[in-house]
mmCIF file of C-alpha atoms and ligand atoms in Angstrom:
data_model
loop_
_atom_site.group_PDB
_atom_site.id
_atom_site.type_symbol
_atom_site.label_atom_id
_atom_site.label_comp_id
_atom_site.label_asym_id
_atom_site.label_seq_id
_atom_site.Cartn_x
_atom_site.Cartn_y
_atom_site.Cartn_z
ATOM 1 C CA MET A 1 8.948 -11.294 12.561
ATOM 2 C CA ALA A 2 5.706 -9.821 13.911
ATOM 3 C CA HIS A 3 2.505 -10.260 11.859
ATOM 4 C CA LEU A 4 -0.665 -8.338 12.389
ATOM 5 C CA SER A 5 -2.844 -10.944 14.150
ATOM 6 C CA ASN A 6 -2.664 -11.513 17.924
ATOM 7 C CA LEU A 7 -0.978 -8.202 18.490
ATOM 8 C CA PRO A 8 -0.529 -7.085 22.075
ATOM 9 C CA GLU A 9 -2.868 -4.132 22.637
ATOM 10 C CA HIS A 10 -0.711 -2.832 25.544
ATOM 11 C CA VAL A 11 3.060 -3.178 25.794
ATOM 12 C CA ALA A 12 4.879 -2.008 28.967
ATOM 13 C CA ILE A 13 8.648 -1.607 29.122
ATOM 14 C CA ILE A 14 11.153 -1.426 31.951
ATOM 15 C CA MET A 15 13.963 0.485 30.251
ATOM 16 C CA ASP A 16 17.071 -0.676 32.053
ATOM 17 C CA GLY A 17 20.820 -0.567 31.586
ATOM 18 C CA ASN A 18 21.437 3.090 30.633
ATOM 19 C CA GLY A 19 24.100 3.475 33.292
ATOM 20 C CA ARG A 20 25.924 0.273 32.434
ATOM 21 C CA TRP A 21 25.817 1.093 28.695
ATOM 22 C CA ALA A 22 27.560 4.422 29.466
ATOM 23 C CA GLN A 23 30.061 3.003 31.921
ATOM 24 C CA GLU A 24 31.183 0.359 29.457
ATOM 25 C CA ARG A 25 32.009 3.167 27.038
ATOM 26 C CA ASN A 26 33.754 5.257 29.679
ATOM 27 C CA LEU A 27 31.051 7.848 29.374
ATOM 28 C CA PRO A 28 29.147 9.530 32.259
ATOM 29 C CA ARG A 29 25.975 7.618 33.151
ATOM 30 C CA VAL A 30 23.806 10.433 31.942
ATOM 31 C CA GLU A 31 24.968 9.743 28.332
ATOM 32 C CA GLY A 32 23.137 6.480 28.648
ATOM 33 C CA HIS A 33 19.931 8.352 29.461
ATOM 34 C CA ARG A 34 20.457 10.727 26.532
ATOM 35 C CA LYS A 35 20.837 7.796 24.159
ATOM 36 C CA GLY A 36 17.855 6.191 25.888
ATOM 37 C CA VAL A 37 15.575 8.980 24.716
ATOM 38 C CA GLU A 38 16.530 8.261 21.102
ATOM 39 C CA VAL A 39 15.524 4.655 21.612
ATOM 40 C CA ILE A 40 12.131 5.775 23.059
ATOM 41 C CA ARG A 41 11.552 7.635 19.778
ATOM 42 C CA GLU A 42 12.331 4.551 17.725
ATOM 43 C CA VAL A 43 10.169 2.257 19.846
ATOM 44 C CA ILE A 44 7.190 4.643 19.649
ATOM 45 C CA ARG A 45 7.571 4.554 15.853
ATOM 46 C CA ALA A 46 7.699 0.731 15.848
ATOM 47 C CA ALA A 47 4.639 0.462 18.094
ATOM 48 C CA THR A 48 2.541 2.782 15.949
ATOM 49 C CA GLU A 49 3.605 0.953 12.747
ATOM 50 C CA LEU A 50 2.605 -2.370 14.215
ATOM 51 C CA GLY A 51 -0.739 -1.079 15.598
ATOM 52 C CA VAL A 52 -0.049 -1.377 19.337
ATOM 53 C CA LYS A 53 -2.549 0.834 21.119
ATOM 54 C CA TYR A 54 -0.944 1.470 24.480
ATOM 55 C CA LEU A 55 2.799 1.814 25.216
ATOM 56 C CA THR A 56 3.803 2.364 28.834
ATOM 57 C CA LEU A 57 7.438 3.201 29.688
ATOM 58 C CA TYR A 58 8.989 3.151 33.147
ATOM 59 C CA ALA A 59 11.038 6.318 33.041
ATOM 60 C CA PHE A 60 11.512 7.284 36.672
ATOM 61 C CA SER A 61 10.565 5.483 39.861
ATOM 62 C CA LYS A 62 9.873 6.944 43.252
ATOM 63 C CA GLU A 63 13.029 5.140 44.355
ATOM 64 C CA ASN A 64 15.061 6.913 41.649
ATOM 65 C CA TRP A 65 14.898 10.146 43.686
ATOM 66 C CA SER A 66 17.698 8.570 45.859
ATOM 67 C CA ARG A 67 20.174 8.666 42.924
ATOM 68 C CA PRO A 68 22.969 11.266 43.031
ATOM 69 C CA LYS A 69 21.577 14.763 42.800
ATOM 70 C CA LEU A 70 23.326 15.507 39.562
ATOM 71 C CA GLU A 71 21.865 12.445 37.809
ATOM 72 C CA VAL A 72 18.386 13.294 39.031
ATOM 73 C CA SER A 73 18.624 16.877 37.872
ATOM 74 C CA PHE A 74 19.998 15.718 34.447
ATOM 75 C CA LEU A 75 16.999 13.374 34.114
ATOM 76 C CA MET A 76 14.572 16.218 34.985
ATOM 77 C CA THR A 77 16.249 18.472 32.451
ATOM 78 C CA LEU A 78 16.088 15.758 29.817
ATOM 79 C CA LEU A 79 12.388 15.235 30.632
ATOM 80 C CA SER A 80 11.722 18.950 30.398
ATOM 81 C CA HIS A 81 13.309 19.126 26.963
ATOM 82 C CA TYR A 82 11.457 16.004 25.933
ATOM 83 C CA LEU A 83 8.183 17.665 26.912
ATOM 84 C CA ASP A 84 9.089 20.692 24.769
ATOM 85 C CA SER A 85 10.476 19.043 21.698
ATOM 86 C CA GLU A 86 8.918 15.599 21.355
ATOM 87 C CA VAL A 87 5.383 15.978 22.474
ATOM 88 C CA LYS A 88 4.658 18.410 19.630
ATOM 89 C CA GLU A 89 5.676 15.617 17.222
ATOM 90 C CA LEU A 90 3.616 13.055 19.140
ATOM 91 C CA HIS A 91 0.575 15.332 18.793
ATOM 92 C CA GLU A 92 1.110 15.665 15.007
ATOM 93 C CA ASN A 93 1.187 11.832 14.850
ATOM 94 C CA GLN A 94 -2.108 11.465 16.719
ATOM 95 C CA ILE A 95 -0.484 10.096 19.833
ATOM 96 C CA ARG A 96 -1.928 10.806 23.223
ATOM 97 C CA PHE A 97 0.639 11.672 25.883
ATOM 98 C CA ASN A 98 -0.112 10.371 29.369
ATOM 99 C CA VAL A 99 1.721 10.084 32.698
ATOM 100 C CA ILE A 100 1.169 7.781 35.662
ATOM 101 C CA GLY A 101 2.806 8.420 38.964
ATOM 102 C CA CYS A 102 3.078 11.330 41.348
ATOM 103 C CA ILE A 103 3.275 14.231 38.898
ATOM 104 C CA ASP A 104 3.376 16.741 41.749
ATOM 105 C CA ASP A 105 6.685 15.218 43.055
ATOM 106 C CA LEU A 106 8.358 16.603 39.913
ATOM 107 C CA PRO A 107 9.746 20.184 39.597
ATOM 108 C CA GLY A 108 6.879 22.601 39.164
ATOM 109 C CA ASP A 109 7.724 23.562 35.570
ATOM 110 C CA VAL A 110 7.954 19.878 34.519
ATOM 111 C CA ALA A 111 4.653 19.061 36.256
ATOM 112 C CA GLY A 112 2.974 22.028 34.483
ATOM 113 C CA LYS A 113 4.267 20.959 31.080
ATOM 114 C CA ILE A 114 3.067 17.415 31.663
ATOM 115 C CA LYS A 115 -0.394 18.565 32.538
ATOM 116 C CA ARG A 116 -0.608 20.934 29.531
ATOM 117 C CA ASN A 117 0.618 18.222 27.187
ATOM 118 C CA MET A 118 -1.819 15.617 28.531
ATOM 119 C CA GLU A 119 -4.683 18.060 28.019
ATOM 120 C CA LYS A 120 -3.518 19.046 24.522
ATOM 121 C CA THR A 121 -3.247 15.417 23.274
ATOM 122 C CA LYS A 122 -6.175 13.892 25.146
ATOM 123 C CA ASN A 123 -8.322 13.216 22.054
ATOM 124 C CA ASN A 124 -5.592 11.572 20.025
ATOM 125 C CA GLN A 125 -6.491 8.009 19.037
ATOM 126 C CA LYS A 126 -3.556 6.314 17.382
ATOM 127 C CA LEU A 127 -1.504 5.319 20.461
ATOM 128 C CA VAL A 128 -1.538 6.168 24.112
ATOM 129 C CA LEU A 129 2.057 6.780 25.219
ATOM 130 C CA THR A 130 2.286 6.641 29.031
ATOM 131 C CA LEU A 131 5.425 7.589 30.972
ATOM 132 C CA ALA A 132 5.670 6.326 34.534
ATOM 133 C CA LEU A 133 7.220 9.169 36.454
ATOM 134 C CA SER A 134 7.871 9.208 40.168
ATOM 135 C CA TYR A 135 5.977 5.937 40.036
ATOM 136 C CA SER A 136 5.776 3.172 42.631
ATOM 137 C CA SER A 137 3.347 0.394 42.239
ATOM 138 C CA ARG A 138 3.073 -0.320 46.000
ATOM 139 C CA PHE A 139 2.342 3.376 46.606
ATOM 140 C CA GLU A 140 -0.312 3.229 43.875
ATOM 141 C CA ILE A 141 -1.947 0.194 45.490
ATOM 142 C CA ILE A 142 -1.909 1.777 48.949
ATOM 143 C CA GLU A 143 -3.449 4.952 47.625
ATOM 144 C CA ALA A 144 -6.196 2.930 45.932
ATOM 145 C CA VAL A 145 -6.938 1.133 49.226
ATOM 146 C CA LYS A 146 -7.179 4.461 51.017
ATOM 147 C CA LYS A 147 -9.575 5.818 48.405
ATOM 148 C CA LEU A 148 -11.795 2.775 48.767
ATOM 149 C CA CYS A 149 -11.708 3.018 52.565
ATOM 150 C CA ARG A 150 -12.854 6.669 52.256
ATOM 151 C CA ARG A 151 -15.726 5.650 50.040
ATOM 152 C CA VAL A 152 -16.796 2.898 52.427
ATOM 153 C CA ARG A 153 -16.574 5.248 55.410
ATOM 154 C CA ALA A 154 -18.642 7.866 53.484
ATOM 155 C CA GLY A 155 -21.267 5.195 52.857
ATOM 156 C CA THR A 156 -21.028 5.503 49.040
ATOM 157 C CA LEU A 157 -19.510 2.006 48.612
ATOM 158 C CA SER A 158 -20.246 -1.227 50.358
ATOM 159 C CA GLU A 159 -17.343 -3.453 51.373
ATOM 160 C CA ASN A 160 -19.001 -6.383 49.564
ATOM 161 C CA ASP A 161 -19.060 -4.439 46.333
ATOM 162 C CA ILE A 162 -15.296 -4.138 46.196
ATOM 163 C CA THR A 163 -14.268 -6.269 43.210
ATOM 164 C CA GLU A 164 -11.152 -6.435 41.052
ATOM 165 C CA THR A 165 -12.796 -4.055 38.575
ATOM 166 C CA VAL A 166 -13.705 -1.560 41.278
ATOM 167 C CA PHE A 167 -10.172 -1.717 42.669
ATOM 168 C CA SER A 168 -8.616 -1.297 39.228
ATOM 169 C CA LYS A 169 -10.585 1.932 38.751
ATOM 170 C CA GLU A 170 -8.760 3.563 41.652
ATOM 171 C CA LEU A 171 -5.305 2.962 40.107
ATOM 172 C CA PHE A 172 -3.363 5.480 37.975
ATOM 173 C CA THR A 173 -4.096 3.104 35.052
ATOM 174 C CA ALA A 174 -7.910 3.225 35.555
ATOM 175 C CA ASP A 175 -8.637 3.993 31.912
ATOM 176 C CA MET A 176 -6.273 1.563 30.225
ATOM 177 C CA PRO A 177 -6.250 -2.186 29.726
ATOM 178 C CA ASP A 178 -3.701 -4.276 31.556
ATOM 179 C CA PRO A 179 -0.399 -4.825 29.685
ATOM 180 C CA ASP A 180 -0.409 -7.880 27.465
ATOM 181 C CA LEU A 181 3.328 -7.899 27.168
ATOM 182 C CA LEU A 182 6.008 -6.608 29.624
ATOM 183 C CA ILE A 183 9.533 -6.108 28.220
ATOM 184 C CA ARG A 184 12.541 -5.588 30.384
ATOM 185 C CA THR A 185 15.976 -4.773 29.020
ATOM 186 C CA SER A 186 19.495 -5.440 30.291
ATOM 187 C CA GLY A 187 18.932 -9.071 31.191
ATOM 188 C CA GLU A 188 17.522 -8.401 34.636
ATOM 189 C CA TYR A 189 14.641 -10.629 35.747
ATOM 190 C CA ARG A 190 12.955 -8.203 38.192
ATOM 191 C CA LEU A 191 9.711 -6.179 38.304
ATOM 192 C CA SER A 192 11.155 -3.277 40.287
ATOM 193 C CA ASN A 193 7.821 -2.112 41.743
ATOM 194 C CA PHE A 194 6.276 -1.593 38.258
ATOM 195 C CA LEU A 195 2.587 -2.198 37.603
ATOM 196 C CA LEU A 196 2.476 -5.139 40.037
ATOM 197 C CA TRP A 197 -1.372 -5.383 40.016
ATOM 198 C CA GLN A 198 -1.722 -4.797 36.285
ATOM 199 C CA ILE A 199 0.780 -7.385 35.069
ATOM 200 C CA SER A 200 -0.832 -10.343 36.789
ATOM 201 C CA TYR A 201 -1.388 -12.097 33.466
ATOM 202 C CA SER A 202 1.099 -10.271 31.230
ATOM 203 C CA GLU A 203 3.572 -12.155 29.152
ATOM 204 C CA LEU A 204 7.165 -11.332 30.178
ATOM 205 C CA TYR A 205 10.022 -10.831 27.757
ATOM 206 C CA VAL A 206 13.601 -10.061 28.874
ATOM 207 C CA SER A 207 16.064 -8.685 26.356
ATOM 208 C CA GLU A 208 19.769 -9.078 27.136
ATOM 209 C CA LYS A 209 20.475 -5.693 25.510
ATOM 210 C CA TYR A 210 20.913 -2.508 27.475
ATOM 211 C CA TRP A 211 18.150 -0.017 26.766
ATOM 212 C CA PRO A 212 20.405 2.343 24.650
ATOM 213 C CA ASP A 213 21.140 -0.608 22.349
ATOM 214 C CA PHE A 214 17.535 -1.719 22.094
ATOM 215 C CA ASN A 215 15.990 -0.970 18.693
ATOM 216 C CA LYS A 216 13.034 -1.338 16.447
ATOM 217 C CA ALA A 217 14.005 -4.866 15.404
ATOM 218 C CA ASP A 218 14.241 -5.903 19.032
ATOM 219 C CA PHE A 219 10.768 -4.480 19.757
ATOM 220 C CA VAL A 220 9.383 -6.331 16.779
ATOM 221 C CA GLN A 221 11.129 -9.511 17.954
ATOM 222 C CA ALA A 222 9.550 -9.175 21.370
ATOM 223 C CA VAL A 223 6.112 -8.764 19.842
ATOM 224 C CA GLY A 224 6.758 -11.716 17.577
ATOM 225 C CA GLU A 225 7.675 -13.823 20.595
ATOM 226 C CA TYR A 226 4.433 -12.716 22.360
ATOM 227 C CA GLN A 227 2.446 -13.770 19.324
ATOM 228 C CA LYS A 228 3.739 -17.319 19.746
ATOM 229 C CA ARG A 229 2.747 -17.568 23.391
ATOM 230 C CA GLU A 230 -0.415 -19.288 24.501
ATOM 231 C CA ARG A 231 -2.217 -17.258 27.161
ATOM 232 C CA ARG A 232 -4.463 -19.181 29.529
ATOM 233 C CA PHE A 233 -5.385 -16.579 32.144
ATOM 234 C CA GLY A 234 -5.373 -19.408 34.750
ATOM 235 C CA GLY A 235 -7.674 -21.576 32.536
ATOM 236 C CA THR A 236 -6.937 -24.551 30.289
ATOM 237 C CA ALA A 237 -5.559 -24.598 26.752
ATOM 238 C CA PRO A 238 -7.764 -22.662 24.356
ATOM 239 C CA THR A 239 -10.198 -24.400 21.987
ATOM 240 C CA ALA A 240 -9.945 -24.052 18.217
ATOM 241 C CA GLN A 241 -12.521 -21.276 18.225
ATOM 242 C CA CYS A 242 -10.578 -19.081 20.612
ATOM 243 C CA ARG A 243 -7.410 -17.352 19.346
ATOM 244 C CA SER A 244 -4.514 -18.040 21.666
ATOM 245 C CA ASN A 245 -3.886 -14.439 22.857
ATOM 246 C CA GLU A 246 -7.443 -13.278 23.311
ATOM 247 C CA ARG A 247 -8.564 -12.187 26.762
ATOM 248 C CA PRO A 248 -11.455 -14.223 28.004
ATOM 249 C CA THR A 249 -14.564 -12.117 27.753
ATOM 250 C CA GLY A 250 -16.229 -11.014 30.919
ATOM 251 C CA ALA A 251 -13.364 -12.325 33.029
HETATM 252 C C1 FPP B 1 17.444 2.620 33.884
HETATM 253 O O1 FPP B 1 18.789 2.651 33.618
HETATM 254 C C2 FPP B 1 16.849 3.816 33.337
HETATM 255 C C3 FPP B 1 16.310 4.817 34.067
HETATM 256 C C4 FPP B 1 16.251 4.873 35.536
HETATM 257 C C5 FPP B 1 15.698 5.943 33.447
HETATM 258 C C6 FPP B 1 15.107 5.737 32.094
HETATM 259 C C7 FPP B 1 15.194 7.014 31.444
HETATM 260 C C8 FPP B 1 15.355 7.227 30.123
HETATM 261 C C9 FPP B 1 15.419 6.187 29.073
HETATM 262 C C10 FPP B 1 15.620 8.570 29.618
HETATM 263 C C11 FPP B 1 14.783 9.673 30.237
HETATM 264 C C12 FPP B 1 13.405 9.606 29.787
HETATM 265 C C13 FPP B 1 12.757 10.650 29.348
HETATM 266 C C14 FPP B 1 11.363 10.490 28.881
HETATM 267 C C15 FPP B 1 13.302 11.989 29.309
HETATM 268 P P1 FPP B 1 19.827 2.670 34.862
HETATM 269 O O2 FPP B 1 20.297 4.029 34.977
HETATM 270 O O3 FPP B 1 19.160 2.087 36.001
HETATM 271 O O4 FPP B 1 20.934 1.726 34.339
HETATM 272 P P2 FPP B 1 21.849 0.703 35.114
HETATM 273 O O5 FPP B 1 20.907 -0.311 35.736
HETATM 274 O O6 FPP B 1 22.802 0.181 34.111
HETATM 275 O O7 FPP B 1 22.514 1.581 36.189
#
């Protein structure tokens, strides 16, 4: 059971297993995605109740464009409905809606709704909900490298001034802390091109459940497991003065 100390500030989730969940029930794969949206709702509620500040969900990768056309168009329709129906409720609950990834890869109406919803909710403080859409971590890293190269070429940045902090500021996640906890469902032990730079020191938690079966209790259990972990960030075991899950300051 999670308690309120040592909470992860940022939880990221790879929501996996929608297709298998549906296939095991002789349902079309898309039914797994539909149920998956209900789980998103439940997990957002759990995160806000616990006091998690950032929740980042891997909803659609750049690689997912290669799925069958019908599945992709179903996911886009689901997303479009989500942007109409759910974001209003998020706003009422002081949740900021955010997207990382290549928004302009998405159908024009969906991209437009995303931008409007991000603008509308930008001052909300309770939780930042980020959906990764048409997202690829390697793409994000290459784009960051290109931006830094351009700045060096323009003479506004010296090569010697490129630090981890400077690099991080060129990523889609520039204005958020790195995830403290990364959850993946469906028992797969893979990162699937998700936040590769940002999860360098994240604690990993794999749930055997398919995403459509994941629930509030599972989320709370993952957070509880995180709270028991001792984070060292490459250093030694913490002293009595330093709580086990605190980031080292200035590091
Ligand atoms: C992985 O399951 C899940 C996805 C690729 C998409 C996640 C999407 C949702 C939860 C719903 C859509 C979200 C929004 C916000 C509208 P999979 O299909 O790879 O499952 P499998 O590994 O069992 O095939």
